[in-house]
XYZ file of C-alpha atoms in Angstrom:
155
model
C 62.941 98.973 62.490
C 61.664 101.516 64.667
C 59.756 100.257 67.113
C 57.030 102.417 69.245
C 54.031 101.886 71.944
C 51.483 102.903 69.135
C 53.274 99.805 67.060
C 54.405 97.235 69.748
C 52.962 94.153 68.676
C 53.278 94.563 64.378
C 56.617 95.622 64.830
C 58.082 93.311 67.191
C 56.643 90.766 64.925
C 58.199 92.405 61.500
C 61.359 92.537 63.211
C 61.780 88.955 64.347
C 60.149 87.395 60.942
C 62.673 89.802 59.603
C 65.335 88.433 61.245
C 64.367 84.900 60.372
C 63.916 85.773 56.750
C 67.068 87.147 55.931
C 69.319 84.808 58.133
C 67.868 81.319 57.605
C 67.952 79.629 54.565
C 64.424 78.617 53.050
C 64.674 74.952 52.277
C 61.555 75.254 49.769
C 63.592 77.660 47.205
C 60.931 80.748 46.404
C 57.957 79.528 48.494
C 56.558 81.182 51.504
C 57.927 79.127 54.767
C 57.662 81.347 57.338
C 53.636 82.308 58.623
C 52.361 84.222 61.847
C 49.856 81.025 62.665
C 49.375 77.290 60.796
C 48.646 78.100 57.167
C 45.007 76.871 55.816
C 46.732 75.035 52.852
C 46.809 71.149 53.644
C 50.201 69.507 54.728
C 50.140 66.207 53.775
C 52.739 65.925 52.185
C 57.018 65.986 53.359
C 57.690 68.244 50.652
C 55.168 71.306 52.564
C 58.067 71.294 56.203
C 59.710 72.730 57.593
C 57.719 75.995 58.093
C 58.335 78.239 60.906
C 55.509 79.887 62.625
C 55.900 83.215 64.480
C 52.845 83.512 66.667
C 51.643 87.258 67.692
C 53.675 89.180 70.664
C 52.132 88.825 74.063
C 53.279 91.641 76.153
C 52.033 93.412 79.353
C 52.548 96.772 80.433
C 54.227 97.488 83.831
C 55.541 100.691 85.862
C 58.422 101.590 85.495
C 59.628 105.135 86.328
C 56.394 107.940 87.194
C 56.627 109.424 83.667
C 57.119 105.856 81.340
C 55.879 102.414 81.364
C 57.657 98.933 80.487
C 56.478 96.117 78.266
C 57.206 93.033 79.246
C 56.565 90.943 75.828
C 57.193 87.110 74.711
C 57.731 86.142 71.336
C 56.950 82.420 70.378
C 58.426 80.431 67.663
C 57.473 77.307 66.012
C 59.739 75.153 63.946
C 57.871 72.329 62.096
C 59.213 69.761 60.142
C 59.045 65.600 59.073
C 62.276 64.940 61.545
C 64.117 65.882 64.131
C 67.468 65.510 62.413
C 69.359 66.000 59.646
C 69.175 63.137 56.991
C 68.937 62.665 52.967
C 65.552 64.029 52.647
C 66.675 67.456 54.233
C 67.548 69.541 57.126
C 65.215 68.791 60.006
C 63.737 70.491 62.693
C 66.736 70.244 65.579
C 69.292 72.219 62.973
C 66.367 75.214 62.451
C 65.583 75.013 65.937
C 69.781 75.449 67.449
C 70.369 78.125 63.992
C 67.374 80.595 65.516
C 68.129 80.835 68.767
C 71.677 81.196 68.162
C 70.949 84.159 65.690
C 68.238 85.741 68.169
C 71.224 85.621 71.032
C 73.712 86.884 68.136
C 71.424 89.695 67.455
C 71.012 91.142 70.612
C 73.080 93.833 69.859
C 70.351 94.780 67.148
C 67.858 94.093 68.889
C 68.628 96.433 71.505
C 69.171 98.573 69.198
C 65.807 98.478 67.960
C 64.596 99.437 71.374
C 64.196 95.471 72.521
C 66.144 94.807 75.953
C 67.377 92.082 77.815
C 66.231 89.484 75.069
C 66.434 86.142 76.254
C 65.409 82.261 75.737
C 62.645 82.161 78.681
C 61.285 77.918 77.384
C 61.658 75.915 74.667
C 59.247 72.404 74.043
C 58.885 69.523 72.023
C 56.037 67.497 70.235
C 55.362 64.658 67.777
C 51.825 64.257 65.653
C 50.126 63.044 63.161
C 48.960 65.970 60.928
C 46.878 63.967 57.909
C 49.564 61.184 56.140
C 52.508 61.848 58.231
C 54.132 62.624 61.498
C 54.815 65.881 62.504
C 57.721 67.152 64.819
C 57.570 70.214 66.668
C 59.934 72.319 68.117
C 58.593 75.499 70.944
C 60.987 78.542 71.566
C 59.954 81.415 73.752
C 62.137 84.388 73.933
C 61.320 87.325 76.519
C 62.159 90.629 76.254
C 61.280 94.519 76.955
C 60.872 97.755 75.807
C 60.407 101.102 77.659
C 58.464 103.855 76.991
C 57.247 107.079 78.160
C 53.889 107.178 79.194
C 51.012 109.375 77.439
C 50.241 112.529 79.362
C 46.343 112.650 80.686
C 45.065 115.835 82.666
């Protein structure tokens, strides 16, 4: 996907759900898994996890040469799911957590290639709630990355 200054933050998005999308296997068959913030719909039940959740890019622009500019950005990822590991009632949320950032440091080559440089696993957390009848594991990945570009001439 071409990716440019004018469409940093939608396309660094599209790319990663992207990625996701067409790499990790949707548990739930047809239905929509992957979201860019906690869907509205309630999820009380086992059968609505995992979902992934790809939050909007932060990024920050920096100097980098006189003539172009470097964006530092961060790309967050949230795996949710009713446990951590794999048992009888399905994959959980350790297997979707180790399969995406193994395909994000596979892809690097693409990602590069896409104009996304020196991608890398920055943090990654962990959390456990209650989220209406049932518990609710979390899994946090932050990658960081950047992407150069030349700066718009002002006179």
């Amino acid at each position: 996907m071409a990716i440019t200054k004018a469409t940093l933050a939608s396309n660094v998005f599209t790319t990663f759900f992207n990625l996701i999308n067409s790499n990790v296997t949707n548990p739930q068959g047809g239905a929509k898994w992957i979201f860019s913030d906690m869907p509205d719909r309630p999820f009380d039940d086992d059968t609505n996890y995992p979902i992934i959740i790809i939050s909007p890019v932060n990024f920050v622009w920096e100097n980098f040469k006189f003539t172009s500019k470097r964006a530092m950005l961060e790309v967050r990822i949230d795996v949710l799911g009713t446990n951590w590991g794999t048992t009888n009632s399905g994959i959980g949320v350790d297997a979707y957590f180790d399969e995406i950032i193994n395909l994000v440091e596979s892809s690097r080559d693409t990602l590069r290639g896409d104009g996304l440089k020196f991608v890398q696993l920055a943090s990654t957390e962990f959390d456990t709630y209650e989220r209406g009848k049932i518990k609710v594991h979390e899994r946090r990945i932050v990658f960081e990355m950047e992407y150069d570009f030349d700066t718009t001439n002002s006179y």
